[in-house]
N, C-alpha and C. Protein backbone atom coordinates (compact mmCIF):
# COMPACT_ATOMS: atom_id res chain seq x y z
N MET A 1 33.41 99.50 66.99
CA MET A 1 33.48 100.92 67.85
C MET A 1 34.40 101.06 67.86
N ASP A 2 35.27 102.17 67.44
CA ASP A 2 36.94 102.41 67.62
C ASP A 2 36.78 103.21 69.14
N LYS A 3 38.14 102.79 69.85
CA LYS A 3 38.06 103.44 71.23
C LYS A 3 39.22 104.43 70.71
N LYS A 4 39.18 105.73 71.33
CA LYS A 4 39.93 106.85 70.99
C LYS A 4 41.25 106.35 71.56
N LYS A 5 42.30 106.75 70.98
CA LYS A 5 43.43 106.32 71.92
C LYS A 5 43.79 106.97 72.94
N PRO A 6 44.66 106.55 74.30
CA PRO A 6 44.71 107.49 75.37
C PRO A 6 46.01 108.47 74.90
N PRO A 7 45.96 109.58 75.39
CA PRO A 7 46.98 110.40 75.43
C PRO A 7 48.14 109.95 75.97
N LEU A 8 49.46 110.33 75.64
CA LEU A 8 50.77 109.94 76.15
C LEU A 8 50.55 110.57 77.44
N VAL A 9 50.36 112.08 77.71
CA VAL A 9 50.33 112.46 79.10
C VAL A 9 48.74 113.18 79.33
N SER A 10 48.33 112.88 80.41
CA SER A 10 47.35 113.46 81.07
C SER A 10 47.58 114.38 82.29
N ILE A 11 46.82 115.89 82.18
CA ILE A 11 47.38 116.94 83.27
C ILE A 11 45.85 116.87 83.86
N GLY A 12 45.85 116.77 85.15
CA GLY A 12 45.09 117.26 85.79
C GLY A 12 45.18 118.52 86.61
N MET A 13 44.22 119.71 86.03
CA MET A 13 44.27 120.98 86.94
C MET A 13 43.05 121.23 87.80
N PRO A 14 43.42 121.07 89.06
CA PRO A 14 42.32 121.37 89.88
C PRO A 14 42.04 122.99 90.01
N VAL A 15 40.79 123.49 89.97
CA VAL A 15 41.07 125.23 89.71
C VAL A 15 39.92 125.70 90.89
N TYR A 16 40.17 126.88 91.60
CA TYR A 16 39.11 127.52 92.00
C TYR A 16 39.47 128.97 92.10
N ASN A 17 38.60 130.02 91.67
CA ASN A 17 39.02 131.43 91.76
C ASN A 17 40.36 131.59 91.24
N GLY A 18 40.91 130.96 90.23
CA GLY A 18 42.17 131.09 89.75
C GLY A 18 42.30 131.98 88.40
N ALA A 19 41.35 132.74 88.27
CA ALA A 19 41.01 133.98 87.31
C ALA A 19 42.40 134.71 86.92
N ARG A 20 42.95 135.30 87.93
CA ARG A 20 44.15 135.94 87.56
C ARG A 20 45.20 135.49 87.17
N TYR A 21 45.47 134.30 87.35
CA TYR A 21 46.89 133.80 86.65
C TYR A 21 46.29 132.43 85.81
N ILE A 22 45.17 131.80 85.85
CA ILE A 22 44.71 130.64 84.66
C ILE A 22 45.47 130.92 83.50
N ASP A 23 45.08 132.04 83.14
CA ASP A 23 45.28 132.24 81.51
C ASP A 23 46.93 131.90 81.34
N ALA A 24 47.59 132.51 81.94
CA ALA A 24 49.04 132.42 81.49
C ALA A 24 49.40 130.78 81.80
N THR A 25 48.63 130.23 82.93
CA THR A 25 49.07 128.72 83.30
C THR A 25 48.79 127.76 81.94
N LEU A 26 47.65 128.29 81.52
CA LEU A 26 46.87 127.32 80.28
C LEU A 26 47.77 127.52 79.16
N SER A 27 48.11 128.81 78.79
CA SER A 27 48.92 129.27 77.70
C SER A 27 50.43 128.24 77.57
N SER A 28 50.75 128.32 78.94
CA SER A 28 51.98 127.62 78.89
C SER A 28 52.05 126.09 79.02
N LEU A 29 50.85 125.57 79.31
CA LEU A 29 50.52 123.86 79.09
C LEU A 29 50.18 123.81 77.50
N VAL A 30 49.31 124.61 76.98
CA VAL A 30 49.13 123.82 75.55
C VAL A 30 50.24 124.36 74.87
N LYS A 31 51.38 125.14 74.99
CA LYS A 31 52.79 125.24 73.93
C LYS A 31 53.59 124.28 74.49
N GLN A 32 53.21 123.12 75.18
CA GLN A 32 54.48 122.44 75.56
C GLN A 32 54.91 121.69 74.06
N THR A 33 56.10 121.25 74.28
CA THR A 33 56.77 120.81 73.10
C THR A 33 56.04 119.33 72.81
N VAL A 34 55.73 118.40 74.13
CA VAL A 34 54.99 116.97 73.83
C VAL A 34 53.46 117.50 73.59
N THR A 35 52.95 117.12 72.65
CA THR A 35 51.49 117.79 72.04
C THR A 35 50.60 116.78 72.33
N ASP A 36 51.04 115.36 72.57
CA ASP A 36 50.15 114.25 72.73
C ASP A 36 49.75 114.42 74.43
N LEU A 37 48.79 114.95 74.79
CA LEU A 37 48.33 115.62 75.93
C LEU A 37 47.00 115.66 76.11
N HIS A 38 46.33 115.83 77.34
CA HIS A 38 45.06 116.03 77.52
C HIS A 38 44.98 116.61 78.85
N ILE A 39 44.09 117.97 78.67
CA ILE A 39 44.56 118.75 80.18
C ILE A 39 42.79 118.43 80.74
N THR A 40 42.55 117.97 82.20
CA THR A 40 41.40 117.69 82.72
C THR A 40 41.39 118.96 83.49
N ILE A 41 40.36 119.77 83.48
CA ILE A 41 40.41 120.87 84.58
C ILE A 41 38.80 120.49 84.91
N CYS A 42 39.21 120.33 86.46
CA CYS A 42 37.77 120.36 87.15
C CYS A 42 37.97 121.99 88.16
N ASP A 43 36.76 122.66 87.91
CA ASP A 43 36.52 123.59 88.47
C ASP A 43 35.78 123.39 90.09
N ASP A 44 36.10 123.56 91.16
CA ASP A 44 35.38 123.68 92.49
C ASP A 44 34.53 124.80 92.86
N GLY A 45 33.78 125.22 91.79
CA GLY A 45 32.93 126.40 92.17
C GLY A 45 33.26 127.60 92.20
N SER A 46 34.01 127.84 91.26
CA SER A 46 34.78 129.44 91.33
C SER A 46 33.38 130.09 90.99
N THR A 47 34.11 131.57 91.78
CA THR A 47 32.99 132.45 91.51
C THR A 47 33.49 133.74 90.79
N ASP A 48 34.61 133.91 90.43
CA ASP A 48 35.21 134.50 89.64
C ASP A 48 35.19 134.38 88.20
N ASP A 49 36.03 134.79 87.00
CA ASP A 49 35.84 134.33 85.76
C ASP A 49 36.93 133.06 85.48
N THR A 50 37.10 132.52 86.18
CA THR A 50 37.80 131.22 86.12
C THR A 50 37.16 130.39 84.93
N MET A 51 35.89 130.00 85.24
CA MET A 51 35.14 128.97 84.26
C MET A 51 35.02 129.76 82.77
N ALA A 52 35.11 130.89 82.79
CA ALA A 52 35.18 131.60 81.27
C ALA A 52 36.46 131.39 80.66
N ILE A 53 37.36 131.64 81.32
CA ILE A 53 38.65 131.48 80.90
C ILE A 53 38.93 130.21 80.54
N CYS A 54 38.73 129.07 81.13
CA CYS A 54 38.61 127.75 80.83
C CYS A 54 37.93 127.48 79.44
N ARG A 55 36.66 127.68 79.72
CA ARG A 55 35.69 127.83 78.47
C ARG A 55 36.29 127.94 77.24
N ARG A 56 36.95 129.04 77.28
CA ARG A 56 37.47 129.91 75.88
C ARG A 56 38.75 128.94 75.54
N TYR A 57 39.66 128.43 76.40
CA TYR A 57 40.68 127.49 76.18
C TYR A 57 40.01 126.16 75.49
N ALA A 58 39.01 125.59 76.12
CA ALA A 58 38.69 124.41 75.91
C ALA A 58 37.86 124.53 74.78
N SER A 59 37.16 125.82 74.28
CA SER A 59 36.54 125.74 73.09
C SER A 59 37.37 126.06 71.69
N ASN A 60 38.93 126.10 72.29
CA ASN A 60 39.82 126.27 71.35
C ASN A 60 40.94 125.27 71.09
N ASP A 61 40.70 124.20 72.02
CA ASP A 61 41.75 123.24 71.96
C ASP A 61 40.96 122.16 72.47
N ARG A 62 40.92 121.04 71.51
CA ARG A 62 40.16 119.78 71.68
C ARG A 62 40.76 118.88 72.95
N ARG A 63 42.24 119.15 73.27
CA ARG A 63 43.18 118.74 74.02
C ARG A 63 42.76 118.80 75.83
N ILE A 64 41.68 119.80 75.77
CA ILE A 64 41.02 120.22 77.04
C ILE A 64 39.66 119.85 77.26
N SER A 65 39.37 119.21 78.56
CA SER A 65 38.07 119.07 78.73
C SER A 65 37.93 119.78 80.34
N LEU A 66 36.58 120.08 80.35
CA LEU A 66 36.27 120.78 81.54
C LEU A 66 35.02 120.84 82.33
N SER A 67 35.23 120.26 83.47
CA SER A 67 33.93 119.79 84.44
C SER A 67 33.82 120.87 85.73
N ARG A 68 32.67 120.98 86.29
CA ARG A 68 32.35 121.70 87.24
C ARG A 68 31.88 120.80 88.49
N ASN A 69 32.47 121.00 89.57
CA ASN A 69 32.21 120.18 90.48
C ASN A 69 30.24 120.46 90.94
N SER A 70 29.30 119.28 91.16
CA SER A 70 28.10 119.71 91.64
C SER A 70 28.28 120.53 92.95
N GLN A 71 29.12 120.14 93.68
CA GLN A 71 29.44 120.63 95.12
C GLN A 71 30.82 120.92 95.27
N ARG A 72 31.22 122.09 96.16
CA ARG A 72 32.44 121.99 96.87
C ARG A 72 33.19 120.69 97.27
N LEU A 73 34.13 120.18 96.83
CA LEU A 73 34.88 119.48 97.12
C LEU A 73 36.30 119.53 98.15
N GLY A 74 36.47 120.73 97.96
CA GLY A 74 37.97 121.16 98.79
C GLY A 74 39.38 120.88 97.81
N GLY A 75 40.03 121.33 98.13
CA GLY A 75 41.49 121.13 97.42
C GLY A 75 42.06 119.95 97.03
N ALA A 76 42.17 118.93 98.11
CA ALA A 76 42.74 117.49 97.78
C ALA A 76 41.81 116.81 97.19
N LYS A 77 40.46 116.95 97.32
CA LYS A 77 39.71 115.87 96.66
C LYS A 77 39.26 116.37 95.35
N ASN A 78 39.71 117.69 95.02
CA ASN A 78 39.64 118.17 93.63
C ASN A 78 40.69 117.90 93.18
N PHE A 79 42.03 117.39 93.55
CA PHE A 79 43.17 116.96 92.78
C PHE A 79 43.05 115.79 92.30
N ASN A 80 42.25 114.93 93.55
CA ASN A 80 42.09 113.11 93.03
C ASN A 80 41.02 113.29 91.90
N GLN A 81 40.25 114.07 91.97
CA GLN A 81 38.96 114.30 91.11
C GLN A 81 39.70 113.96 89.27
N THR A 82 40.73 115.32 89.44
CA THR A 82 41.39 115.21 87.99
C THR A 82 42.11 113.99 87.54
N PHE A 83 42.90 113.59 88.75
CA PHE A 83 43.34 112.29 88.34
C PHE A 83 42.51 110.93 87.93
N LEU A 84 41.39 110.57 88.95
CA LEU A 84 40.31 109.94 88.48
C LEU A 84 40.14 109.91 87.23
N GLN A 85 39.66 111.19 86.68
CA GLN A 85 39.42 111.47 85.24
C GLN A 85 40.44 110.98 84.17
N SER A 86 41.46 111.07 84.54
CA SER A 86 42.52 110.95 83.61
C SER A 86 43.01 109.48 82.87
N ALA A 87 43.57 109.34 81.94
CA ALA A 87 43.48 108.15 81.12
C ALA A 87 45.07 107.89 80.46
N GLY A 88 46.02 108.87 80.71
CA GLY A 88 47.39 109.01 79.89
C GLY A 88 48.24 108.10 80.20
N GLN A 89 49.24 107.78 79.85
CA GLN A 89 50.22 106.73 79.94
C GLN A 89 51.14 107.44 81.15
N TYR A 90 51.32 108.60 81.07
CA TYR A 90 51.99 109.51 81.96
C TYR A 90 50.72 110.37 82.70
N PHE A 91 51.19 111.08 84.15
CA PHE A 91 50.00 111.99 84.46
C PHE A 91 50.92 112.99 85.42
N MET A 92 50.38 114.21 85.31
CA MET A 92 50.80 115.16 86.04
C MET A 92 49.92 116.22 86.49
N TRP A 93 50.03 116.56 87.92
CA TRP A 93 49.03 117.80 88.36
C TRP A 93 49.60 119.18 87.94
N ALA A 94 48.63 120.35 87.48
CA ALA A 94 49.01 121.36 87.18
C ALA A 94 48.53 122.39 88.26
N ALA A 95 49.19 123.31 88.78
CA ALA A 95 48.51 124.31 89.60
C ALA A 95 47.87 125.35 88.58
N GLN A 96 46.77 126.22 89.06
CA GLN A 96 46.51 127.49 88.26
C GLN A 96 47.01 128.60 88.41
N ASP A 97 47.96 128.32 88.99
CA ASP A 97 48.98 129.96 89.00
C ASP A 97 50.41 129.39 88.58
N ASP A 98 50.64 128.35 88.30
CA ASP A 98 52.28 127.96 87.74
C ASP A 98 52.50 128.38 86.18
N LEU A 99 53.63 128.42 86.15
CA LEU A 99 54.05 128.66 84.56
C LEU A 99 54.94 127.37 84.26
N PHE A 100 54.69 126.74 83.07
CA PHE A 100 55.75 125.55 82.86
C PHE A 100 56.53 126.07 81.81
N HIS A 101 57.75 125.78 81.66
CA HIS A 101 58.72 125.91 80.81
C HIS A 101 58.22 124.93 79.39
N PRO A 102 58.19 125.54 77.86
CA PRO A 102 58.00 124.44 77.20
C PRO A 102 58.22 123.30 77.06
N THR A 103 59.43 123.19 77.41
CA THR A 103 60.08 121.52 77.45
C THR A 103 59.76 120.87 78.74
N TYR A 104 59.24 121.39 79.74
CA TYR A 104 58.96 120.60 80.84
C TYR A 104 58.68 119.37 80.56
N ILE A 105 57.66 119.13 80.13
CA ILE A 105 57.06 117.68 80.19
C ILE A 105 57.83 116.78 79.11
N GLN A 106 58.38 117.44 78.00
CA GLN A 106 59.59 116.57 77.47
C GLN A 106 60.69 116.07 78.09
N ARG A 107 61.29 117.13 78.77
CA ARG A 107 62.44 116.72 79.58
C ARG A 107 62.20 115.85 80.80
N CYS A 108 60.75 115.74 81.30
CA CYS A 108 60.24 114.74 82.59
C CYS A 108 60.07 113.31 81.84
N LEU A 109 59.69 113.59 80.57
CA LEU A 109 59.23 112.46 80.01
C LEU A 109 60.46 111.67 79.67
N ALA A 110 61.43 112.04 79.27
CA ALA A 110 62.74 111.77 78.74
C ALA A 110 63.36 110.62 79.99
N LYS A 111 63.37 111.52 80.97
CA LYS A 111 63.94 110.75 82.09
C LYS A 111 63.53 109.78 82.83
N LEU A 112 61.99 109.67 82.44
CA LEU A 112 61.18 108.64 83.06
C LEU A 112 61.54 107.47 81.93
N GLU A 113 61.22 107.56 80.68
CA GLU A 113 61.78 106.74 79.85
C GLU A 113 63.16 106.14 79.86
N GLN A 114 64.18 107.08 80.25
CA GLN A 114 65.66 106.63 80.86
C GLN A 114 65.45 105.55 81.79
N SER A 115 64.67 105.72 83.02
CA SER A 115 64.71 104.92 83.88
C SER A 115 63.39 104.29 84.27
N PRO A 116 63.33 103.17 83.59
CA PRO A 116 62.04 102.34 83.95
C PRO A 116 61.32 102.38 85.24
N ARG A 117 62.26 102.15 86.25
CA ARG A 117 62.05 102.02 87.49
C ARG A 117 61.67 103.54 88.21
N ALA A 118 61.94 104.47 87.55
CA ALA A 118 61.58 105.52 88.33
C ALA A 118 60.09 105.98 88.56
N VAL A 119 59.55 106.34 89.63
CA VAL A 119 58.42 106.79 89.89
C VAL A 119 57.70 107.72 89.10
N MET A 120 58.60 109.20 89.41
CA MET A 120 58.38 110.66 89.05
C MET A 120 59.63 111.34 88.64
N ALA A 121 59.38 112.25 87.57
CA ALA A 121 60.51 113.36 87.43
C ALA A 121 59.92 114.31 87.30
N LEU A 122 60.93 115.39 88.03
CA LEU A 122 60.30 116.90 88.20
C LEU A 122 61.49 117.42 87.90
N SER A 123 61.13 118.90 87.91
CA SER A 123 62.33 119.76 87.72
C SER A 123 62.65 120.62 88.78
N GLU A 124 63.82 121.27 88.96
CA GLU A 124 64.18 122.49 89.58
C GLU A 124 62.87 123.37 89.70
N ILE A 125 62.76 124.28 90.19
CA ILE A 125 61.50 125.26 90.07
C ILE A 125 62.00 126.78 90.45
N VAL A 126 61.54 127.93 89.84
CA VAL A 126 61.93 129.29 90.35
C VAL A 126 60.78 129.51 90.94
N LEU A 127 61.01 130.57 92.28
CA LEU A 127 59.75 130.88 92.61
C LEU A 127 59.42 132.11 92.11
N ILE A 128 58.28 132.78 91.73
CA ILE A 128 57.97 134.03 91.03
C ILE A 128 56.85 134.60 91.95
N ASP A 129 56.70 136.27 91.74
CA ASP A 129 55.79 136.60 92.48
C ASP A 129 54.51 136.94 91.33
N GLU A 130 53.56 137.66 91.97
CA GLU A 130 52.45 137.85 91.42
C GLU A 130 52.94 138.72 89.59
N THR A 131 54.19 139.44 89.60
CA THR A 131 54.38 139.94 88.23
C THR A 131 55.34 139.35 87.79
N GLY A 132 55.61 137.92 88.20
CA GLY A 132 56.64 137.14 87.33
C GLY A 132 58.46 137.27 87.87
N ASN A 133 58.36 138.08 88.61
CA ASN A 133 59.92 138.31 89.28
C ASN A 133 60.08 137.17 90.10
N LYS A 134 61.50 136.77 89.85
CA LYS A 134 62.21 135.71 90.80
C LYS A 134 62.13 136.30 92.29
N VAL A 135 61.64 135.54 93.25
CA VAL A 135 61.50 135.56 94.60
C VAL A 135 62.82 134.91 95.26
N GLN A 136 63.37 135.43 96.19
CA GLN A 136 64.34 134.35 96.92
C GLN A 136 63.39 133.93 98.20
N SER A 137 64.02 132.47 98.00
CA SER A 137 63.54 131.37 99.08
C SER A 137 64.22 131.75 100.45
N ALA A 138 63.42 131.65 101.57
CA ALA A 138 64.29 131.87 102.82
C ALA A 138 64.91 130.47 102.73
N ARG A 139 64.52 129.39 102.86
CA ARG A 139 65.06 127.95 102.57
C ARG A 139 65.35 127.85 101.06
N PRO A 140 66.48 127.48 100.67
CA PRO A 140 66.62 127.08 99.34
C PRO A 140 66.30 125.85 98.95
N ILE A 141 65.82 125.46 97.77
CA ILE A 141 65.23 124.35 97.34
C ILE A 141 66.35 123.47 96.76
N ASP A 142 66.51 122.48 97.85
CA ASP A 142 67.29 121.26 97.60
C ASP A 142 66.97 120.06 96.73
N GLY A 143 66.65 120.45 95.45
CA GLY A 143 65.82 119.38 94.62
C GLY A 143 66.34 118.86 93.32
N ILE A 144 68.02 118.91 93.77
CA ILE A 144 68.82 118.67 92.55
C ILE A 144 68.95 117.15 92.38
N ASN A 145 68.69 116.26 91.54
CA ASN A 145 69.03 115.12 91.27
C ASN A 145 68.77 114.43 92.47
N ILE A 146 67.35 113.77 92.54
CA ILE A 146 66.86 113.39 93.75
C ILE A 146 67.01 111.76 93.23
N ASP A 147 68.00 111.16 93.19
CA ASP A 147 68.09 109.88 92.53
C ASP A 147 68.23 109.10 93.88
N THR A 148 67.38 108.17 94.12
CA THR A 148 67.41 107.28 95.28
C THR A 148 67.76 106.00 95.00
N ALA A 149 67.95 105.62 93.94
CA ALA A 149 68.15 104.46 93.07
C ALA A 149 69.58 103.72 93.90
N GLY A 150 69.59 102.34 94.46
CA GLY A 150 70.45 101.68 95.05
C GLY A 150 70.17 101.93 96.70
N MET A 151 69.17 102.75 96.86
CA MET A 151 69.40 103.05 98.29
C MET A 151 68.20 101.91 99.15
N ASN A 152 68.27 101.58 100.40
CA ASN A 152 67.24 100.71 101.06
C ASN A 152 66.12 101.74 101.19
N VAL A 153 65.12 101.23 101.90
CA VAL A 153 63.78 102.08 101.91
C VAL A 153 63.81 103.11 102.76
N VAL A 154 64.74 102.87 104.32
CA VAL A 154 64.76 103.67 105.25
C VAL A 154 65.71 104.87 104.42
N GLU A 155 66.50 104.89 103.61
CA GLU A 155 67.74 105.88 103.03
C GLU A 155 66.57 106.66 102.20
N ARG A 156 65.80 105.69 101.26
CA ARG A 156 65.06 106.34 100.42
C ARG A 156 64.18 107.55 100.76
N LEU A 157 63.36 106.85 101.74
CA LEU A 157 62.34 107.84 102.37
C LEU A 157 63.07 109.17 103.08
N ARG A 158 64.28 109.00 103.59
CA ARG A 158 65.17 110.05 104.54
C ARG A 158 65.20 111.14 103.54
N GLU A 159 65.81 110.50 102.23
CA GLU A 159 66.38 111.39 101.32
C GLU A 159 65.03 112.26 100.32
N VAL A 160 64.18 111.62 100.28
CA VAL A 160 62.96 112.25 99.77
C VAL A 160 62.38 113.42 100.66
N PHE A 161 62.19 112.89 102.06
CA PHE A 161 61.80 113.98 102.91
C PHE A 161 62.49 114.87 102.93
N ARG A 162 63.59 114.81 103.22
CA ARG A 162 64.94 115.93 103.30
C ARG A 162 64.82 116.78 102.05
N ARG A 163 64.85 116.16 100.81
CA ARG A 163 64.82 117.19 99.68
C ARG A 163 63.77 117.54 98.97
N THR A 164 62.68 117.00 99.59
CA THR A 164 61.27 117.33 98.44
C THR A 164 60.18 117.94 99.45
N GLY A 165 59.73 118.88 98.72
CA GLY A 165 58.52 119.48 99.38
C GLY A 165 57.44 119.67 98.46
N TRP A 166 56.20 120.56 98.70
CA TRP A 166 54.97 120.51 98.07
C TRP A 166 55.10 120.57 96.60
N TRP A 167 56.27 121.44 96.03
CA TRP A 167 56.28 121.37 94.70
C TRP A 167 56.54 119.96 94.09
N ALA A 168 56.92 118.83 94.81
CA ALA A 168 57.29 117.82 93.87
C ALA A 168 55.83 117.11 93.55
N ILE A 169 54.74 117.24 93.84
CA ILE A 169 53.51 116.85 93.40
C ILE A 169 53.20 117.15 92.20
N TYR A 170 54.08 118.06 91.71
CA TYR A 170 53.83 118.95 90.12
C TYR A 170 54.64 118.04 89.18
N GLY A 171 55.39 116.89 89.65
CA GLY A 171 56.44 115.97 88.69
C GLY A 171 55.09 115.33 87.58
N LEU A 172 56.21 114.76 86.72
CA LEU A 172 55.42 113.48 85.94
C LEU A 172 55.55 112.72 86.45
N ILE A 173 54.34 111.55 86.67
CA ILE A 173 54.21 110.51 87.34
C ILE A 173 53.53 109.25 86.62
N ARG A 174 54.05 108.30 86.88
CA ARG A 174 53.62 106.77 86.29
C ARG A 174 51.99 106.80 86.99
N PRO A 175 51.06 106.90 86.58
CA PRO A 175 49.75 106.58 86.96
C PRO A 175 49.56 104.96 87.64
N GLU A 176 50.10 104.39 87.48
CA GLU A 176 49.91 102.89 87.91
C GLU A 176 50.71 102.94 89.20
N ILE A 177 51.51 103.58 89.44
CA ILE A 177 52.11 103.61 90.84
C ILE A 177 51.22 104.81 91.85
N LEU A 178 50.58 105.85 91.12
CA LEU A 178 49.84 106.67 91.75
C LEU A 178 48.56 106.09 92.45
N ARG A 179 48.04 105.11 91.38
CA ARG A 179 46.97 104.34 91.49
C ARG A 179 46.88 103.36 93.22
N LYS A 180 48.25 102.99 93.20
CA LYS A 180 48.31 102.19 94.54
C LYS A 180 48.55 102.96 95.77
N THR A 181 48.40 104.31 95.94
CA THR A 181 48.43 105.13 97.11
C THR A 181 47.09 105.70 97.49
N GLN A 182 46.97 106.29 98.33
CA GLN A 182 45.54 107.01 99.00
C GLN A 182 45.23 108.30 98.38
N LEU A 183 46.21 108.63 97.39
CA LEU A 183 46.02 109.94 96.40
C LEU A 183 46.50 110.97 97.79
N TYR A 184 46.11 112.36 97.16
CA TYR A 184 46.21 113.46 97.92
C TYR A 184 44.99 113.51 98.96
N ARG A 185 45.67 113.50 100.09
CA ARG A 185 44.93 113.78 101.35
C ARG A 185 44.71 114.94 101.89
N SER A 186 43.31 114.77 102.21
CA SER A 186 42.81 116.07 103.05
C SER A 186 43.19 116.47 104.59
N GLU A 187 44.59 116.25 104.56
CA GLU A 187 44.99 116.99 106.13
C GLU A 187 46.65 117.47 105.98
N PHE A 188 47.06 117.94 106.83
CA PHE A 188 47.95 118.77 106.61
C PHE A 188 49.43 117.99 105.69
N ALA A 189 49.81 118.90 105.00
CA ALA A 189 50.80 118.28 104.05
C ALA A 189 50.67 117.07 103.43
N GLY A 190 49.05 117.06 103.02
CA GLY A 190 48.88 115.95 102.36
C GLY A 190 49.58 115.52 101.00
N ASP A 191 50.20 116.64 100.11
CA ASP A 191 50.93 116.53 99.31
C ASP A 191 52.09 115.75 99.39
N VAL A 192 52.72 116.45 100.32
CA VAL A 192 54.23 115.94 100.93
C VAL A 192 53.92 114.20 101.07
N LEU A 193 52.68 113.99 102.03
CA LEU A 193 52.62 112.77 102.82
C LEU A 193 52.43 111.90 101.21
N LEU A 194 51.76 112.32 100.11
CA LEU A 194 51.75 111.54 99.01
C LEU A 194 52.99 111.13 98.05
N ILE A 195 54.07 112.35 98.26
CA ILE A 195 55.29 111.97 97.61
C ILE A 195 55.94 110.91 98.44
């Protein structure tokens, strides 16, 4: 019995009532230049057209699997559910309302492969509104080159907390490191605590 080779990259997409934006998000993910990927979508009981849109993508792309939770898990647990179903050499979460540049995964992957001790790679982000127009942030995102190599633990934690926020959870992560954490916790700033 041949086991199917795990994908290079697993993408976990927790969804709930995301019909307004999920089509564009899925389109940006299936058009990644890294094609050896698998997208696991976990629906948390959507009442809009989210499932229909996801089913359409899953029926047209074998790299997408779709499941629906039997009961509402809530955001953090649904994030974790997508990770628990993943098998890739690398992992990333994708929000149902984000757009990813076609080379996003490729560039993050290159950085991780250049730095075997790095845990995660992510890019700068651009905040946009519902029509795709750039939004000025009240607090500029200071996420340029968060390199903590050579820092002691205290310096590393200070730098990571100073320069990262909620967006960092959408970086490309080494899953063996993620498995050593408590994953996404159901408390205030659970995403930042995970990072």
